[in-house]
Protein backbone atom coordinates (compact mmCIF):
# COMPACT_ATOMS: atom_id res chain seq x y z
CA UNK A 1 185.72 30.23 135.83
CA UNK A 2 182.63 30.48 137.27
CA UNK A 3 180.87 34.22 137.01
CA UNK A 4 180.61 36.64 139.85
CA UNK A 5 177.19 36.83 141.27
CA UNK A 6 177.80 40.65 141.39
CA UNK A 7 178.86 40.77 138.22
CA UNK A 8 176.41 43.43 136.23
CA UNK A 9 175.34 45.04 139.41
CA UNK A 10 174.64 48.75 138.74
CA UNK A 11 171.78 49.44 141.45
CA UNK A 12 172.29 48.73 144.69
CA UNK A 13 169.93 49.11 147.57
CA UNK A 14 171.17 49.77 151.21
CA UNK A 15 168.57 49.01 153.97
CA UNK A 16 170.12 51.14 156.79
CA UNK A 17 169.73 50.25 160.44
CA UNK A 18 167.20 52.31 162.66
CA UNK A 19 169.19 54.01 165.58
CA UNK A 20 171.70 56.78 164.56
CA UNK A 21 174.45 55.35 166.32
CA UNK A 22 174.44 51.98 164.98
CA UNK A 23 174.00 53.62 161.32
CA UNK A 24 177.09 55.62 161.98
CA UNK A 25 178.89 52.23 162.74
CA UNK A 26 177.89 50.78 159.22
CA UNK A 27 179.48 53.39 157.20
CA UNK A 28 182.42 51.67 156.87
CA UNK A 29 180.61 48.47 155.40
CA UNK A 30 178.81 51.44 152.99
CA UNK A 31 182.51 52.36 151.91
CA UNK A 32 183.18 48.95 151.11
CA UNK A 33 180.04 48.69 148.72
CA UNK A 34 180.63 51.86 147.26
CA UNK A 35 184.56 50.52 146.63
CA UNK A 36 183.69 47.51 145.42
CA UNK A 37 180.87 49.02 143.12
CA UNK A 38 182.29 52.34 142.21
CA UNK A 39 179.88 52.71 139.10
CA UNK A 40 176.93 51.65 140.87
CA UNK A 41 173.72 54.14 141.68
CA UNK A 42 173.66 53.43 145.63
CA UNK A 43 170.69 54.62 147.25
CA UNK A 44 169.71 54.12 151.40
CA UNK A 45 166.46 53.18 152.67
CA UNK A 46 166.22 54.46 156.10
CA UNK A 47 163.87 56.09 159.07
CA UNK A 48 163.81 59.46 159.17
CA UNK A 49 166.48 60.56 161.61
CA UNK A 50 169.05 58.01 160.03
CA UNK A 51 167.99 59.21 156.33
CA UNK A 52 168.95 63.05 157.71
CA UNK A 53 172.23 61.56 159.04
CA UNK A 54 172.93 60.56 154.95
CA UNK A 55 171.95 63.48 153.54
CA UNK A 56 173.99 63.88 151.46
CA UNK A 57 176.94 61.23 152.40
CA UNK A 58 179.82 60.04 150.15
CA UNK A 59 178.95 56.43 150.06
CA UNK A 60 175.27 57.05 148.57
CA UNK A 61 173.51 58.88 145.85
CA UNK A 62 170.34 59.18 147.22
CA UNK A 63 168.28 58.53 150.18
CA UNK A 64 164.71 57.27 150.42
CA UNK A 65 162.80 57.82 153.80
CA UNK A 66 160.74 54.55 155.23
CA UNK A 67 158.21 56.22 157.40
CA UNK A 68 157.05 53.16 159.25
CA UNK A 69 155.06 55.19 162.05
CA UNK A 70 153.07 56.89 158.93
CA UNK A 71 153.09 56.70 155.22
CA UNK A 72 154.38 53.04 155.17
CA UNK A 73 152.80 51.80 158.78
CA UNK A 74 151.11 48.34 158.68
CA UNK A 75 151.20 45.63 156.20
CA UNK A 76 149.62 48.12 153.22
CA UNK A 77 152.35 50.54 154.34
CA UNK A 78 154.99 48.09 153.65
CA UNK A 79 153.63 46.50 150.34
CA UNK A 80 153.19 50.15 149.09
CA UNK A 81 157.06 50.97 150.17
CA UNK A 82 158.02 47.47 148.40
CA UNK A 83 156.01 48.63 145.32
CA UNK A 84 158.19 51.61 145.26
CA UNK A 85 161.29 49.69 145.42
CA UNK A 86 160.25 47.25 142.61
CA UNK A 87 159.59 50.28 140.27
CA UNK A 88 163.12 51.24 141.02
CA UNK A 89 164.65 48.06 139.61
CA UNK A 90 167.52 47.42 141.72
CA UNK A 91 170.17 44.53 141.58
CA UNK A 92 171.22 44.25 144.79
CA UNK A 93 170.20 44.36 148.62
CA UNK A 94 172.54 44.62 151.26
CA UNK A 95 170.09 44.85 154.88
CA UNK A 96 172.19 45.93 157.42
CA UNK A 97 168.82 45.88 159.61
CA UNK A 98 168.54 42.43 160.88
CA UNK A 99 165.23 42.26 161.25
CA UNK A 100 162.36 39.78 159.05
CA UNK A 101 160.56 42.86 157.89
CA UNK A 102 164.02 43.88 155.79
CA UNK A 103 164.12 40.66 154.07
CA UNK A 104 160.36 40.64 153.28
CA UNK A 105 160.68 44.15 151.75
CA UNK A 106 163.57 43.03 149.96
CA UNK A 107 162.00 40.21 148.41
CA UNK A 108 158.61 41.84 147.91
CA UNK A 109 160.15 44.41 146.01
CA UNK A 110 161.73 41.99 143.78
CA UNK A 111 165.39 42.64 144.36
CA UNK A 112 167.26 39.51 142.55
CA UNK A 113 170.44 39.43 144.87
CA UNK A 114 169.51 39.89 148.87
CA UNK A 115 172.35 40.34 151.34
CA UNK A 116 172.13 40.17 154.75
CA UNK A 117 172.69 38.21 157.88
CA UNK A 118 170.31 34.72 158.64
CA UNK A 119 168.77 36.59 161.61
CA UNK A 120 165.11 36.43 162.46
CA UNK A 121 164.36 33.52 161.00
CA UNK A 122 164.53 35.37 157.59
CA UNK A 123 167.38 33.42 155.82
CA UNK A 124 164.91 31.96 153.18
CA UNK A 125 164.32 35.07 151.71
CA UNK A 126 167.78 35.73 151.24
CA UNK A 127 170.18 34.81 148.06
CA UNK A 128 173.48 35.44 149.94
CA UNK A 129 172.46 34.90 153.76
CA UNK A 130 175.30 34.98 156.21
CA UNK A 131 175.35 33.45 159.62
CA UNK A 132 175.63 35.42 162.57
CA UNK A 133 177.18 32.80 164.52
CA UNK A 134 178.67 33.42 168.45
CA UNK A 135 181.83 35.14 166.86
CA UNK A 136 179.66 37.84 165.16
CA UNK A 137 177.68 38.66 168.26
CA UNK A 138 181.31 39.29 170.36
CA UNK A 139 182.72 42.03 167.58
CA UNK A 140 182.36 45.44 167.94
CA UNK A 141 179.03 46.82 165.91
CA UNK A 142 181.47 48.24 163.07
CA UNK A 143 183.54 44.85 162.75
CA UNK A 144 179.82 43.37 162.66
CA UNK A 145 179.34 44.90 159.49
CA UNK A 146 182.26 44.75 157.93
CA UNK A 147 182.06 41.04 158.62
CA UNK A 148 178.76 40.73 156.73
CA UNK A 149 180.51 42.55 153.56
CA UNK A 150 183.66 40.38 153.87
CA UNK A 151 181.86 37.21 154.26
CA UNK A 152 179.62 38.04 151.15
CA UNK A 153 182.51 38.48 148.62
CA UNK A 154 182.37 42.66 148.85
CA UNK A 155 185.49 44.14 149.87
CA UNK A 156 187.23 47.61 150.05
CA UNK A 157 187.24 50.95 151.58
CA UNK A 158 189.08 52.36 154.20
CA UNK A 159 187.24 50.64 157.52
CA UNK A 160 186.94 53.83 159.16
CA UNK A 161 183.75 55.44 160.17
CA UNK A 162 182.72 58.61 158.10
CA UNK A 163 180.46 61.25 158.07
CA UNK A 164 180.75 64.83 156.43
CA UNK A 165 178.93 68.35 157.07
CA UNK A 166 178.48 70.38 154.11
CA UNK A 167 180.44 73.83 153.73
CA UNK A 168 176.96 75.58 154.49
CA UNK A 169 176.33 73.33 157.43
CA UNK A 170 179.80 74.03 158.95
CA UNK A 171 179.50 77.93 158.48
CA UNK A 172 176.07 77.82 160.23
CA UNK A 173 177.45 76.06 162.97
CA UNK A 174 179.99 78.50 163.35
CA UNK A 175 177.77 81.29 163.38
CA UNK A 176 175.89 79.54 166.13
CA UNK A 177 178.90 79.18 168.06
CA UNK A 178 179.70 82.94 167.27
CA UNK A 179 182.73 83.05 169.64
CA UNK A 180 186.37 82.62 169.51
CA UNK A 181 186.39 80.37 172.96
CA UNK A 182 187.10 76.65 172.54
CA UNK A 183 183.85 74.63 172.73
CA UNK A 184 183.35 71.65 174.42
CA UNK A 185 180.31 69.55 173.70
CA UNK A 186 178.10 67.80 176.69
CA UNK A 187 176.09 65.15 175.73
CA UNK A 188 173.90 64.12 178.72
CA UNK A 189 170.98 62.08 177.01
CA UNK A 190 170.70 58.44 175.30
CA UNK A 191 167.77 57.69 173.44
CA UNK A 192 167.78 54.39 174.13
CA UNK A 193 167.08 54.49 177.74
CA UNK A 194 167.72 55.94 181.21
CA UNK A 195 169.96 53.20 181.90
CA UNK A 196 172.05 54.43 179.81
CA UNK A 197 172.78 58.18 181.35
CA UNK A 198 174.90 59.60 183.75
CA UNK A 199 173.52 61.84 186.46
CA UNK A 200 172.93 65.15 184.96
CA UNK A 201 174.09 66.97 188.56
CA UNK A 202 177.36 65.33 187.95
CA UNK A 203 177.73 66.31 183.97
CA UNK A 204 177.09 69.83 185.30
CA UNK A 205 180.09 69.66 187.90
CA UNK A 206 182.08 68.60 185.31
CA UNK A 207 181.04 71.02 182.72
CA UNK A 208 181.72 74.02 185.54
CA UNK A 209 185.16 72.49 185.84
CA UNK A 210 185.99 72.44 182.30
CA UNK A 211 184.57 75.81 181.32
CA UNK A 212 187.01 76.98 184.45
CA UNK A 213 190.07 74.60 183.08
CA UNK A 214 189.74 75.84 179.51
CA UNK A 215 188.19 78.74 179.50
CA UNK A 216 185.72 77.19 177.20
CA UNK A 217 182.34 77.67 176.15
CA UNK A 218 179.67 74.81 176.94
CA UNK A 219 177.24 73.18 174.50
CA UNK A 220 174.88 71.14 175.58
CA UNK A 221 173.73 68.60 172.98
CA UNK A 222 170.45 66.26 172.47
CA UNK A 223 167.47 65.15 171.15
CA UNK A 224 163.59 65.34 171.46
CA UNK A 225 162.64 64.16 174.79
CA UNK A 226 166.14 65.25 176.30
CA UNK A 227 165.30 68.81 177.00
CA UNK A 228 164.52 67.93 181.04
CA UNK A 229 167.94 66.82 181.45
CA UNK A 230 169.74 69.56 179.18
CA UNK A 231 167.64 72.28 181.56
CA UNK A 232 168.86 70.79 184.49
CA UNK A 233 172.48 71.09 183.56
CA UNK A 234 171.59 74.53 181.90
CA UNK A 235 170.20 75.58 185.36
CA UNK A 236 173.35 74.46 187.39
CA UNK A 237 175.54 76.40 184.81
CA UNK A 238 173.71 79.48 184.66
CA UNK A 239 174.55 81.89 181.26
CA UNK A 240 177.82 79.78 180.97
CA UNK A 241 176.88 77.26 178.36
CA UNK A 242 174.69 76.99 175.28
CA UNK A 243 171.47 74.55 175.47
CA UNK A 244 170.93 73.17 172.27
CA UNK A 245 169.03 69.95 173.23
CA UNK A 246 165.98 69.28 171.31
CA UNK A 247 166.54 72.65 168.91
CA UNK A 248 168.76 71.36 165.92
CA UNK A 249 168.13 68.68 163.47
CA UNK A 250 170.39 66.12 163.03
CA UNK A 251 172.46 67.46 160.49
CA UNK A 252 172.74 70.65 162.76
CA UNK A 253 173.73 68.65 165.63
CA UNK A 254 176.61 66.97 163.43
CA UNK A 255 178.01 70.46 162.61
CA UNK A 256 177.83 71.70 165.94
CA UNK A 257 179.77 68.63 167.32
CA UNK A 258 182.48 69.03 164.68
CA UNK A 259 183.17 72.23 165.94
CA UNK A 260 183.67 71.20 169.44
CA UNK A 261 187.11 70.34 170.38
CA UNK A 262 185.89 67.83 173.07
CA UNK A 263 182.90 65.67 173.36
CA UNK A 264 181.50 64.29 177.04
CA UNK A 265 178.86 61.80 176.36
CA UNK A 266 177.15 58.98 177.40
CA UNK A 267 177.05 55.92 174.87
CA UNK A 268 174.74 57.49 172.56
CA UNK A 269 174.12 58.40 168.81
CA UNK A 270 176.09 61.88 168.96
CA UNK A 271 178.73 60.00 170.80
CA UNK A 272 179.07 57.90 167.63
CA UNK A 273 178.78 61.22 165.30
CA UNK A 274 181.51 62.84 167.60
CA UNK A 275 184.11 59.86 166.61
CA UNK A 276 182.87 59.62 162.79
CA UNK A 277 183.79 63.32 162.51
CA UNK A 278 187.26 63.31 164.55
CA UNK A 279 186.08 64.66 167.69
CA UNK A 280 188.23 63.64 170.92
CA UNK A 281 185.37 61.66 172.94
CA UNK A 282 185.42 61.15 176.77
CA UNK A 283 182.37 58.59 176.85
CA UNK A 284 180.73 57.16 179.87
CA UNK A 285 179.49 53.68 179.64
CA UNK A 286 177.27 51.88 182.30
CA UNK A 287 174.65 49.38 181.07
CA UNK A 288 176.00 49.02 177.69
CA UNK A 289 179.24 47.36 176.28
CA UNK A 290 182.15 48.90 175.18
CA UNK A 291 183.48 46.24 173.42
CA UNK A 292 180.65 46.34 170.88
CA UNK A 293 179.69 49.66 171.00
CA UNK A 294 182.48 51.88 172.01
CA UNK A 295 183.19 54.81 169.74
CA UNK A 296 185.87 54.11 167.25
CA UNK A 297 188.79 56.37 166.57
CA UNK A 298 191.91 58.35 167.70
CA UNK A 299 191.72 60.55 171.38
CA UNK A 300 188.82 58.66 173.03
CA UNK A 301 188.65 57.80 176.50
CA UNK A 302 185.95 55.41 178.09
CA UNK A 303 184.89 55.68 181.83
CA UNK A 304 183.30 52.75 183.03
CA UNK A 305 183.26 51.16 186.65
CA UNK A 306 182.86 47.39 186.77
CA UNK A 307 180.01 46.33 188.79
CA UNK A 308 178.29 43.03 189.05
CA UNK A 309 175.30 43.37 186.69
CA UNK A 310 176.88 45.55 184.38
CA UNK A 311 176.63 45.22 181.09
CA UNK A 312 172.71 44.41 181.39
CA UNK A 313 171.94 46.30 177.87
CA UNK A 314 168.51 47.34 179.99
CA UNK A 315 166.81 50.54 178.75
CA UNK A 316 165.85 51.38 182.45
CA UNK A 317 167.71 50.03 185.25
CA UNK A 318 165.63 47.90 187.74
CA UNK A 319 168.11 48.26 191.06
CA UNK A 320 170.46 50.80 192.19
CA UNK A 321 172.00 51.92 188.82
CA UNK A 322 175.23 51.20 190.36
CA UNK A 323 176.75 51.21 187.22
CA UNK A 324 176.40 54.88 186.80
CA UNK A 325 176.19 56.28 190.32
CA UNK A 326 179.70 54.92 191.09
CA UNK A 327 181.20 57.12 188.47
CA UNK A 328 182.29 60.24 190.03
CA UNK A 329 183.11 64.01 188.27
CA UNK A 330 186.70 63.10 189.30
CA UNK A 331 186.91 59.98 187.31
CA UNK A 332 185.61 61.62 184.17
CA UNK A 333 188.14 64.95 184.58
CA UNK A 334 190.67 62.39 185.10
CA UNK A 335 190.12 60.81 181.75
CA UNK A 336 189.74 64.75 180.35
CA UNK A 337 193.33 65.13 181.94
CA UNK A 338 194.89 61.80 180.10
CA UNK A 339 193.42 62.81 176.95
CA UNK A 340 194.48 66.60 176.83
CA UNK A 341 197.58 66.21 175.51
CA UNK A 342 197.22 63.86 172.95
CA UNK A 343 194.33 65.74 171.75
CA UNK A 344 195.71 68.76 171.85
CA UNK A 345 193.28 70.63 174.50
């Protein structure tokens, strides 16, 4: 019988994706790696925001930050990081990032086994390259990464999204939300671009209605660059909300979201964080495709209006933003009511 190419693998490098939402959707595939190599030391290489998402995480033992805009910028920076990885003596690299650069990095680091999709012309740099055909392009992103593992011969795990907050992080979030009320999260931003964003005034209308309907506190979440959108909603709500947009780290954001009993959100990284933490979600989709990037889990409702130009996958709408303009506050409130009994609200 031929020996498995993964026999004697003890040190594994995972190159994460660059976006928080995509990274969350890789966690079932990371679980397969952990299950297939239970005794291996697993290191995750990721950009700063994604690195924080996994610091800590049960599916990796350590996180290395790949700072492409600073320390690891340009060819010299790439070589610097490759030398660092070379010194680690990894046996296997699993490349969730599809870019040519990820394969070059693993090759320069001298990692003997290199697994990834044959995308971006990098197939010759992989020792176990998997073709990303038409079927893979139609898969939900979670299944896309799981398919890579399955076809490479790496199997196991629960197949479920997974994120975990520490007890200290949970306690900090409870102190921040120091109130006995039910908390509802409103996430009006989307880092990819404005085409994915619903109108702030309609988020405010929904938040106001939900605060009254459930006697709830409203917490507005968001990342850097989304403060203006959040302030617009805060202004409409007055003192009836807690605006945390741009004021939390990724880990703090996770802990706050976990405390919410409902999360109303655009297609975004925080949406996938909520899904991984088991928070009930009402998600609004316009320019993006829910068949590939919808939140995975129970107690989820998708709000979407079919228009001829959607999904276009553009960052900025070149026309009238009809996909989002056509979604009313009543549509979202109807989705919340549909979710209410299932989610125990």
